[in-house]
Amino acid sequence: MTERSPRAAAALLLALSLAALASLCVALRIPMADALVYRAEGAAVASGSSLYGFTVTAWQLPATYPPFAALLFVPTAYLPPDVLRIAFGATNSLLAGVLVVLSCRFAGIRPRGAYVLGATALALWLEPVFQTLLFGQVNLALTCLVLWDLSRPAGAFGKGLGVGIAAGIKITPLFFVLHLLVRGQRREAAVALAGFGASVLLGAAVLPGASVEFFTRRLFETGRVGKAWIVDNQSLQGLLARLLHTPAPGVVWAAAAGAVGAAGLWAARRTGERWALLVSAFTALLVSPISWSHHWVWCVPLIALTAAEGRTRTAVLLAAVFTARTLWLVPHAGDLDLRLPLWQQPLASPYPLAGLAVVAWAGVSAGRSRAERPGADAQLPARSSSASMIR
């Protein structure tokens, strides 16, 4: 076998994977609903119409991102729907490969050509990545931006700006400001907040009315995004709603989210730099009121880091969890999501359970390590001398 054979085989596997995805989208006439919402947002900005007054697609989906995101979507308004779908499909497929490369570097794995091609071919079928492609979502772009930004060394030029821009598009990445603070990277946290602030000011300068409407009303209308109790929602609130058989877990969810958020930040402060970032990412997904299944594309760097540390069985198990699609196998038509028996609950909420396991494991490991080295905190970086919305 020649040296080029593994790369050629991996390239063929990726080509077959992409062809299968494209064929599936054409055969099922996948609408890429979220991409159509983005297009409508861009069109609203271009025409000067109400940004938060429309609904599109058969599901009557509204705009739920900040005005800054709508400004970025303006170019999509000039693309025919079919061209838009091809563009989003191609871009997200490319971003899946970028995420694999970033995840390899993040995990300390040399991103060889054959490995990247083969891993990308398989990553496309992880349910969160797959759903991102089918919906025409921006999750891969935001995850790549945040992972690239925060995996740089403390004190790196402009570190935190990527987080600020990502938060300007989708708000949820603001949680990483807390991550930077607990890691002692105050300058980077300030840069992230400045980047987010700049995005808000830009949106307000171009769309003042929409900015006031979003930050005083729309931001707090979680029901506008979708029903929190359906299996699509893989946040802690979704898990509790289904477990307690209530559409509004209320105080129980608030208390649980507060506890998980505090535990996650504690673990992120005490554990190593790589695991700290993943713990913060999964904590953000857990405590967010709504984290659709396609928001969990952070599973890619999680699997990469687990494999890099020699936990092969755990990496395979995680890959299986994020590929199995068990949440779609349980009854979920109408309000059946709220009537699931106890034995079906793990199948309906695989991602929040995996997220809780990551946070718990990191916390226990950090506590054990600290107990073995009393008074030491060698894993914390030196302080820098200078930082969902829609379906």
CSV table of C-alpha atoms in Angstrom, one decimal:
chain,number,residue,atom,x,y,z
A,1,MET,CA,0.0,0.0,0.0
A,2,THR,CA,1.4,3.4,-1.0
A,3,GLU,CA,1.6,6.3,1.3
A,4,ARG,CA,-1.1,8.0,-0.6
A,5,SER,CA,-3.6,5.1,-0.2
A,6,PRO,CA,-4.9,6.1,3.3
A,7,ARG,CA,-5.5,9.7,2.1
A,8,ALA,CA,-7.2,8.5,-1.1
A,9,ALA,CA,-9.4,6.1,0.8
A,10,ALA,CA,-10.4,8.8,3.3
A,11,ALA,CA,-11.1,11.3,0.4
A,12,LEU,CA,-13.3,8.7,-1.2
A,13,LEU,CA,-15.1,8.1,2.1
A,14,LEU,CA,-15.7,11.8,2.4
A,15,ALA,CA,-17.0,12.1,-1.1
A,16,LEU,CA,-19.4,9.2,-0.6
A,17,SER,CA,-20.6,10.8,2.7
A,18,LEU,CA,-21.2,14.2,1.0
A,19,ALA,CA,-22.9,12.5,-1.9
A,20,ALA,CA,-25.2,10.6,0.5
A,21,LEU,CA,-26.1,13.8,2.3
A,22,ALA,CA,-26.8,15.7,-0.9
A,23,SER,CA,-29.0,12.8,-2.2
A,24,LEU,CA,-30.9,12.7,1.1
A,25,CYS,CA,-31.6,16.4,1.0
A,26,VAL,CA,-32.8,16.2,-2.6
A,27,ALA,CA,-34.9,13.1,-2.1
A,28,LEU,CA,-36.6,14.4,1.0
A,29,ARG,CA,-36.8,18.0,-0.3
A,30,ILE,CA,-35.1,19.3,2.9
A,31,PRO,CA,-36.2,23.0,3.1
A,32,MET,CA,-33.3,24.2,5.3
A,33,ALA,CA,-35.9,26.2,7.3
A,34,ASP,CA,-33.4,28.2,9.4
A,35,ALA,CA,-31.5,29.3,6.3
A,36,LEU,CA,-34.8,30.7,5.0
A,37,VAL,CA,-35.4,32.6,8.2
A,38,TYR,CA,-31.9,34.1,7.9
A,39,ARG,CA,-32.8,35.1,4.3
A,40,ALA,CA,-36.0,36.7,5.5
A,41,GLU,CA,-34.0,38.6,8.2
A,42,GLY,CA,-31.6,39.9,5.6
A,43,ALA,CA,-34.5,40.9,3.3
A,44,ALA,CA,-36.2,42.7,6.2
A,45,VAL,CA,-33.1,44.8,6.7
A,46,ALA,CA,-32.7,45.5,3.0
A,47,SER,CA,-36.3,46.5,2.6
A,48,GLY,CA,-36.6,48.4,5.9
A,49,SER,CA,-39.5,46.3,7.0
A,50,SER,CA,-40.1,44.9,10.5
A,51,LEU,CA,-37.4,42.5,11.6
A,52,TYR,CA,-39.4,40.8,14.3
A,53,GLY,CA,-42.9,41.1,12.7
A,54,PHE,CA,-42.7,38.3,10.1
A,55,THR,CA,-42.9,34.5,10.1
A,56,VAL,CA,-41.7,32.3,7.3
A,57,THR,CA,-41.8,28.6,6.2
A,58,ALA,CA,-44.5,26.1,6.9
A,59,TRP,CA,-43.6,26.2,10.6
A,60,GLN,CA,-44.2,30.0,10.8
A,61,LEU,CA,-40.7,30.7,12.2
A,62,PRO,CA,-39.9,34.2,13.3
A,63,ALA,CA,-36.6,36.0,13.6
A,64,THR,CA,-35.0,35.5,17.1
A,65,TYR,CA,-31.4,36.7,16.7
A,66,PRO,CA,-30.1,40.2,17.6
A,67,PRO,CA,-30.2,42.9,14.9
A,68,PHE,CA,-26.4,42.5,14.3
A,69,ALA,CA,-27.0,39.0,13.0
A,70,ALA,CA,-29.6,40.3,10.6
A,71,LEU,CA,-27.1,42.7,9.2
A,72,LEU,CA,-24.7,39.8,8.4
A,73,PHE,CA,-27.6,38.0,6.7
A,74,VAL,CA,-28.3,40.8,4.2
A,75,PRO,CA,-26.3,39.1,1.4
A,76,THR,CA,-28.5,36.0,1.6
A,77,ALA,CA,-31.6,38.1,0.7
A,78,TYR,CA,-30.3,38.3,-2.9
A,79,LEU,CA,-29.9,34.5,-3.3
A,80,PRO,CA,-32.7,32.4,-4.7
A,81,PRO,CA,-33.8,29.7,-2.2
A,82,ASP,CA,-32.3,26.8,-4.1
A,83,VAL,CA,-28.9,28.6,-4.4
A,84,LEU,CA,-29.2,29.6,-0.7
A,85,ARG,CA,-29.6,25.9,0.2
A,86,ILE,CA,-26.6,24.8,-1.9
A,87,ALA,CA,-24.5,27.6,-0.4
A,88,PHE,CA,-25.4,26.7,3.2
A,89,GLY,CA,-24.9,23.0,2.6
A,90,ALA,CA,-21.5,23.5,1.0
A,91,THR,CA,-20.4,26.0,3.7
A,92,ASN,CA,-21.5,23.9,6.6
A,93,SER,CA,-19.8,20.8,5.1
A,94,LEU,CA,-16.6,22.8,4.9
A,95,LEU,CA,-17.1,24.1,8.4
A,96,ALA,CA,-17.5,20.5,9.6
A,97,GLY,CA,-14.0,19.9,8.3
A,98,VAL,CA,-12.7,23.1,9.9
A,99,LEU,CA,-14.2,22.0,13.2
A,100,VAL,CA,-12.5,18.7,12.9
A,101,VAL,CA,-9.1,20.4,12.3
A,102,LEU,CA,-9.6,22.8,15.2
A,103,SER,CA,-10.7,20.0,17.4
A,104,CYS,CA,-7.6,18.0,16.5
A,105,ARG,CA,-5.3,20.9,17.3
A,106,PHE,CA,-7.3,21.7,20.5
A,107,ALA,CA,-6.9,18.1,21.6
A,108,GLY,CA,-3.2,17.9,20.7
A,109,ILE,CA,-3.7,15.6,17.7
A,110,ARG,CA,-1.7,16.3,14.6
A,111,PRO,CA,-4.3,17.0,11.9
A,112,ARG,CA,-3.0,14.7,9.2
A,113,GLY,CA,-4.8,14.8,5.8
A,114,ALA,CA,-6.2,11.3,5.9
A,115,TYR,CA,-7.3,11.6,9.5
A,116,VAL,CA,-9.1,14.9,8.9
A,117,LEU,CA,-10.8,13.7,5.7
A,118,GLY,CA,-12.0,10.4,7.4
A,119,ALA,CA,-13.0,12.1,10.6
A,120,THR,CA,-15.0,14.7,8.7
A,121,ALA,CA,-16.8,12.0,6.7
A,122,LEU,CA,-17.9,10.4,9.9
A,123,ALA,CA,-18.5,13.7,11.8
A,124,LEU,CA,-21.1,14.7,9.2
A,125,TRP,CA,-23.3,11.9,10.5
A,126,LEU,CA,-23.1,12.9,14.2
A,127,GLU,CA,-26.7,14.0,14.9
A,128,PRO,CA,-25.9,17.6,15.9
A,129,VAL,CA,-23.7,18.2,12.8
A,130,PHE,CA,-26.2,16.4,10.6
A,131,GLN,CA,-29.1,18.5,11.9
A,132,THR,CA,-27.1,21.7,11.5
A,133,LEU,CA,-26.7,20.9,7.8
A,134,LEU,CA,-30.4,20.0,7.4
A,135,PHE,CA,-31.6,23.1,9.0
A,136,GLY,CA,-29.1,25.4,7.4
A,137,GLN,CA,-28.0,26.6,10.8
A,138,VAL,CA,-25.0,28.7,12.0
A,139,ASN,CA,-23.9,26.5,14.9
A,140,LEU,CA,-20.8,25.2,13.2
A,141,ALA,CA,-19.6,28.7,12.3
A,142,LEU,CA,-20.1,29.9,15.9
A,143,THR,CA,-18.5,26.9,17.4
A,144,CYS,CA,-15.4,27.2,15.1
A,145,LEU,CA,-15.1,30.9,16.0
A,146,VAL,CA,-15.3,30.3,19.7
A,147,LEU,CA,-13.1,27.2,19.7
A,148,TRP,CA,-10.4,28.9,17.6
A,149,ASP,CA,-10.5,32.0,19.8
A,150,LEU,CA,-10.5,30.4,23.3
A,151,SER,CA,-8.0,27.6,22.4
A,152,ARG,CA,-5.3,30.3,21.9
A,153,PRO,CA,-2.9,31.0,24.7
A,154,ALA,CA,-3.9,33.5,27.4
A,155,GLY,CA,-2.7,37.0,26.4
A,156,ALA,CA,-2.9,36.2,22.6
A,157,PHE,CA,-3.7,39.3,20.6
A,158,GLY,CA,-7.4,40.0,20.4
A,159,LYS,CA,-8.3,36.8,22.3
A,160,GLY,CA,-12.0,37.1,23.4
A,161,LEU,CA,-13.1,39.1,20.3
A,162,GLY,CA,-14.3,35.9,18.6
A,163,VAL,CA,-16.5,35.2,21.7
A,164,GLY,CA,-17.9,38.8,21.5
A,165,ILE,CA,-18.8,38.5,17.8
A,166,ALA,CA,-20.4,35.0,18.3
A,167,ALA,CA,-22.4,36.5,21.2
A,168,GLY,CA,-23.5,39.4,19.0
A,169,ILE,CA,-25.0,36.8,16.6
A,170,LYS,CA,-26.6,34.4,19.1
A,171,ILE,CA,-26.2,35.8,22.7
A,172,THR,CA,-25.6,32.3,24.3
A,173,PRO,CA,-21.8,32.5,23.8
A,174,LEU,CA,-21.8,35.3,26.4
A,175,PHE,CA,-21.4,32.5,28.9
A,176,PHE,CA,-17.8,32.2,27.8
A,177,VAL,CA,-17.1,35.6,29.4
A,178,LEU,CA,-17.7,33.9,32.7
A,179,HIS,CA,-15.4,31.1,31.6
A,180,LEU,CA,-12.6,33.7,31.0
A,181,LEU,CA,-13.2,35.3,34.3
A,182,VAL,CA,-13.0,32.2,36.3
A,183,ARG,CA,-9.9,31.2,34.4
A,184,GLY,CA,-8.3,34.5,35.5
A,185,GLN,CA,-8.2,36.0,32.0
A,186,ARG,CA,-9.8,39.3,32.8
A,187,ARG,CA,-8.3,41.2,29.8
A,188,GLU,CA,-9.8,38.6,27.4
A,189,ALA,CA,-13.2,38.8,29.2
A,190,ALA,CA,-13.1,42.6,28.7
A,191,VAL,CA,-12.2,42.1,25.0
A,192,ALA,CA,-15.2,39.7,24.6
A,193,LEU,CA,-17.6,42.2,26.2
A,194,ALA,CA,-16.2,45.0,24.1
A,195,GLY,CA,-16.7,42.9,20.9
A,196,PHE,CA,-20.3,42.1,22.0
A,197,GLY,CA,-20.9,45.8,22.9
A,198,ALA,CA,-19.6,46.8,19.5
A,199,SER,CA,-22.1,44.4,17.8
A,200,VAL,CA,-24.9,45.9,19.8
A,201,LEU,CA,-24.0,49.4,18.9
A,202,LEU,CA,-23.6,48.6,15.2
A,203,GLY,CA,-27.0,47.0,15.3
A,204,ALA,CA,-28.5,50.0,17.1
A,205,ALA,CA,-26.9,52.4,14.7
A,206,VAL,CA,-28.5,50.7,11.6
A,207,LEU,CA,-31.6,49.3,13.2
A,208,PRO,CA,-32.4,51.4,16.3
A,209,GLY,CA,-36.1,50.4,16.6
A,210,ALA,CA,-35.4,46.7,16.1
A,211,SER,CA,-32.5,46.9,18.7
A,212,VAL,CA,-34.8,48.4,21.4
A,213,GLU,CA,-37.5,45.8,20.5
A,214,PHE,CA,-35.0,42.9,20.8
A,215,PHE,CA,-33.2,43.8,24.0
A,216,THR,CA,-36.3,44.9,25.8
A,217,ARG,CA,-38.8,42.3,24.6
A,218,ARG,CA,-37.8,39.6,22.2
A,219,LEU,CA,-34.7,38.4,24.1
A,220,PHE,CA,-36.9,37.3,27.0
A,221,GLU,CA,-39.6,35.5,24.9
A,222,THR,CA,-38.2,32.0,25.0
A,223,GLY,CA,-41.6,30.7,23.9
A,224,ARG,CA,-41.0,32.6,20.6
A,225,VAL,CA,-38.1,30.2,19.9
A,226,GLY,CA,-40.2,27.1,20.4
A,227,LYS,CA,-41.7,24.7,23.0
A,228,ALA,CA,-39.1,24.0,25.7
A,229,TRP,CA,-40.5,20.6,26.6
A,230,ILE,CA,-40.2,18.9,23.2
A,231,VAL,CA,-37.4,16.3,22.6
A,232,ASP,CA,-35.7,18.7,20.2
A,233,ASN,CA,-34.7,20.8,23.3
A,234,GLN,CA,-31.8,19.0,24.9
A,235,SER,CA,-31.2,21.6,27.6
A,236,LEU,CA,-31.6,20.9,31.3
A,237,GLN,CA,-35.0,22.6,31.2
A,238,GLY,CA,-36.1,20.2,28.4
A,239,LEU,CA,-34.9,17.2,30.4
A,240,LEU,CA,-36.8,18.3,33.6
A,241,ALA,CA,-39.9,19.2,31.7
A,242,ARG,CA,-40.2,15.8,30.2
A,243,LEU,CA,-39.1,14.0,33.4
A,244,LEU,CA,-41.7,15.9,35.5
A,245,HIS,CA,-44.3,15.8,32.8
A,246,THR,CA,-44.9,19.5,32.9
A,247,PRO,CA,-44.3,22.1,30.2
A,248,ALA,CA,-43.0,24.6,32.7
A,249,PRO,CA,-40.7,23.2,35.4
A,250,GLY,CA,-40.3,26.7,36.7
A,251,VAL,CA,-38.6,26.9,40.1
A,252,VAL,CA,-37.2,23.4,39.8
A,253,TRP,CA,-35.5,24.2,36.6
A,254,ALA,CA,-34.2,27.6,37.9
A,255,ALA,CA,-32.7,25.9,41.0
A,256,ALA,CA,-31.2,23.1,38.9
A,257,ALA,CA,-29.8,25.5,36.3
A,258,GLY,CA,-28.2,27.7,39.1
A,259,ALA,CA,-26.6,24.6,40.7
A,260,VAL,CA,-25.3,23.2,37.4
A,261,GLY,CA,-24.0,26.6,36.3
A,262,ALA,CA,-22.1,27.1,39.6
A,263,ALA,CA,-20.8,23.6,39.5
A,264,GLY,CA,-19.7,24.0,35.9
A,265,LEU,CA,-17.8,27.2,36.5
A,266,TRP,CA,-16.2,25.7,39.6
A,267,ALA,CA,-15.0,22.7,37.6
A,268,ALA,CA,-13.9,25.0,34.7
A,269,ARG,CA,-11.8,27.0,37.2
A,270,ARG,CA,-10.2,23.9,38.8
A,271,THR,CA,-9.5,21.6,35.9
A,272,GLY,CA,-7.0,21.8,33.0
A,273,GLU,CA,-7.3,24.4,30.2
A,274,ARG,CA,-8.7,22.0,27.6
A,275,TRP,CA,-11.3,20.4,29.7
A,276,ALA,CA,-12.2,23.7,31.2
A,277,LEU,CA,-13.3,25.0,27.9
A,278,LEU,CA,-15.4,21.9,27.2
A,279,VAL,CA,-17.0,22.0,30.6
A,280,SER,CA,-18.0,25.7,30.1
A,281,ALA,CA,-19.4,24.9,26.6
A,282,PHE,CA,-21.5,22.0,28.0
A,283,THR,CA,-22.6,24.0,31.0
A,284,ALA,CA,-23.8,26.8,28.7
A,285,LEU,CA,-25.8,24.3,26.7
A,286,LEU,CA,-27.3,22.8,29.9
A,287,VAL,CA,-28.4,26.1,31.6
A,288,SER,CA,-29.7,27.7,28.4
A,289,PRO,CA,-33.5,27.6,28.4
A,290,ILE,CA,-33.4,26.0,25.0
A,291,SER,CA,-30.5,24.1,23.4
A,292,TRP,CA,-31.8,22.4,20.3
A,293,SER,CA,-30.1,19.1,19.4
A,294,HIS,CA,-28.1,20.8,16.7
A,295,HIS,CA,-26.5,23.2,19.2
A,296,TRP,CA,-24.5,20.3,20.6
A,297,VAL,CA,-21.9,20.3,17.9
A,298,TRP,CA,-19.4,20.8,20.7
A,299,CYS,CA,-19.5,17.0,20.8
A,300,VAL,CA,-16.8,17.0,18.1
A,301,PRO,CA,-14.0,18.5,20.2
A,302,LEU,CA,-15.3,16.4,23.1
A,303,ILE,CA,-14.8,13.2,21.2
A,304,ALA,CA,-11.4,14.4,19.9
A,305,LEU,CA,-10.0,15.3,23.3
A,306,THR,CA,-11.3,12.0,24.9
A,307,ALA,CA,-9.6,10.0,22.1
A,308,ALA,CA,-6.4,12.0,22.4
A,309,GLU,CA,-6.2,11.2,26.1
A,310,GLY,CA,-6.3,7.5,25.3
A,311,ARG,CA,-9.9,6.9,26.5
A,312,THR,CA,-10.8,5.1,23.3
A,313,ARG,CA,-13.8,3.3,24.7
A,314,THR,CA,-15.3,6.5,26.1
A,315,ALA,CA,-14.7,8.2,22.8
A,316,VAL,CA,-16.5,5.5,20.9
A,317,LEU,CA,-19.3,5.6,23.4
A,318,LEU,CA,-19.7,9.4,23.0
A,319,ALA,CA,-19.7,9.0,19.2
A,320,ALA,CA,-22.4,6.4,19.5
A,321,VAL,CA,-24.5,8.6,21.9
A,322,PHE,CA,-24.3,11.6,19.5
A,323,THR,CA,-25.0,9.4,16.4
A,324,ALA,CA,-27.8,7.1,17.7
A,325,ARG,CA,-30.6,9.7,17.4
A,326,THR,CA,-32.5,8.1,20.3
A,327,LEU,CA,-34.4,11.3,21.0
A,328,TRP,CA,-36.2,10.9,17.7
A,329,LEU,CA,-37.0,7.2,18.4
A,330,VAL,CA,-39.3,7.9,21.4
A,331,PRO,CA,-42.9,9.0,20.8
A,332,HIS,CA,-42.9,12.7,20.3
A,333,ALA,CA,-45.9,13.6,18.2
A,334,GLY,CA,-48.2,16.2,19.7
A,335,ASP,CA,-47.6,16.4,23.5
A,336,LEU,CA,-46.3,12.8,23.8
A,337,ASP,CA,-43.0,14.3,24.8
A,338,LEU,CA,-44.6,15.0,28.2
A,339,ARG,CA,-46.0,11.5,28.6
A,340,LEU,CA,-42.8,9.4,28.3
A,341,PRO,CA,-42.4,6.7,30.9
A,342,LEU,CA,-39.3,6.7,33.1
A,343,TRP,CA,-37.4,4.1,31.0
A,344,GLN,CA,-37.7,6.3,27.9
A,345,GLN,CA,-36.4,9.4,29.6
A,346,PRO,CA,-32.6,8.7,29.0
A,347,LEU,CA,-33.5,8.0,25.3
A,348,ALA,CA,-35.3,11.4,25.1
A,349,SER,CA,-32.5,13.4,26.8
A,350,PRO,CA,-29.2,11.9,25.8
A,351,TYR,CA,-27.3,15.1,25.4
A,352,PRO,CA,-28.1,16.8,28.7
A,353,LEU,CA,-27.2,13.6,30.4
A,354,ALA,CA,-23.9,13.4,28.6
A,355,GLY,CA,-23.3,17.1,29.5
A,356,LEU,CA,-24.1,16.5,33.1
A,357,ALA,CA,-21.7,13.5,33.1
A,358,VAL,CA,-18.9,15.8,31.6
A,359,VAL,CA,-19.4,18.4,34.2
A,360,ALA,CA,-19.6,15.9,37.1
A,361,TRP,CA,-16.5,14.0,35.9
A,362,ALA,CA,-14.5,17.2,35.5
A,363,GLY,CA,-15.6,18.4,39.0
A,364,VAL,CA,-14.7,15.1,40.7
A,365,SER,CA,-11.4,14.9,38.9
A,366,ALA,CA,-10.5,18.5,39.8
A,367,GLY,CA,-11.5,17.9,43.4
A,368,ARG,CA,-9.4,14.7,43.6
A,369,SER,CA,-6.4,16.4,42.0
A,370,ARG,CA,-6.7,19.4,44.4
A,371,ALA,CA,-6.9,17.0,47.4
A,372,GLU,CA,-3.8,15.2,46.3
A,373,ARG,CA,-2.0,18.5,45.9
A,374,PRO,CA,-3.2,20.8,48.7
A,375,GLY,CA,-2.6,24.4,48.2
A,376,ALA,CA,-1.6,23.9,44.6
A,377,ASP,CA,-3.4,25.3,41.6
A,378,ALA,CA,-0.9,24.6,38.9
A,379,GLN,CA,-3.5,24.0,36.3
A,380,LEU,CA,-4.8,27.5,36.3
A,381,PRO,CA,-3.1,29.7,33.7
A,382,ALA,CA,-1.2,32.8,34.8
A,383,ARG,CA,-3.3,35.8,34.9
A,384,SER,CA,-3.0,37.9,31.8
A,385,SER,CA,-1.3,41.3,32.4
A,386,SER,CA,-3.5,43.0,30.0
A,387,ALA,CA,-10.8,38.2,28.1
A,388,SER,CA,-30.4,30.2,21.2
A,389,MET,CA,-31.9,31.3,20.1
A,390,ILE,CA,-33.5,30.1,17.0
A,391,ARG,CA,-34.2,26.5,16.1
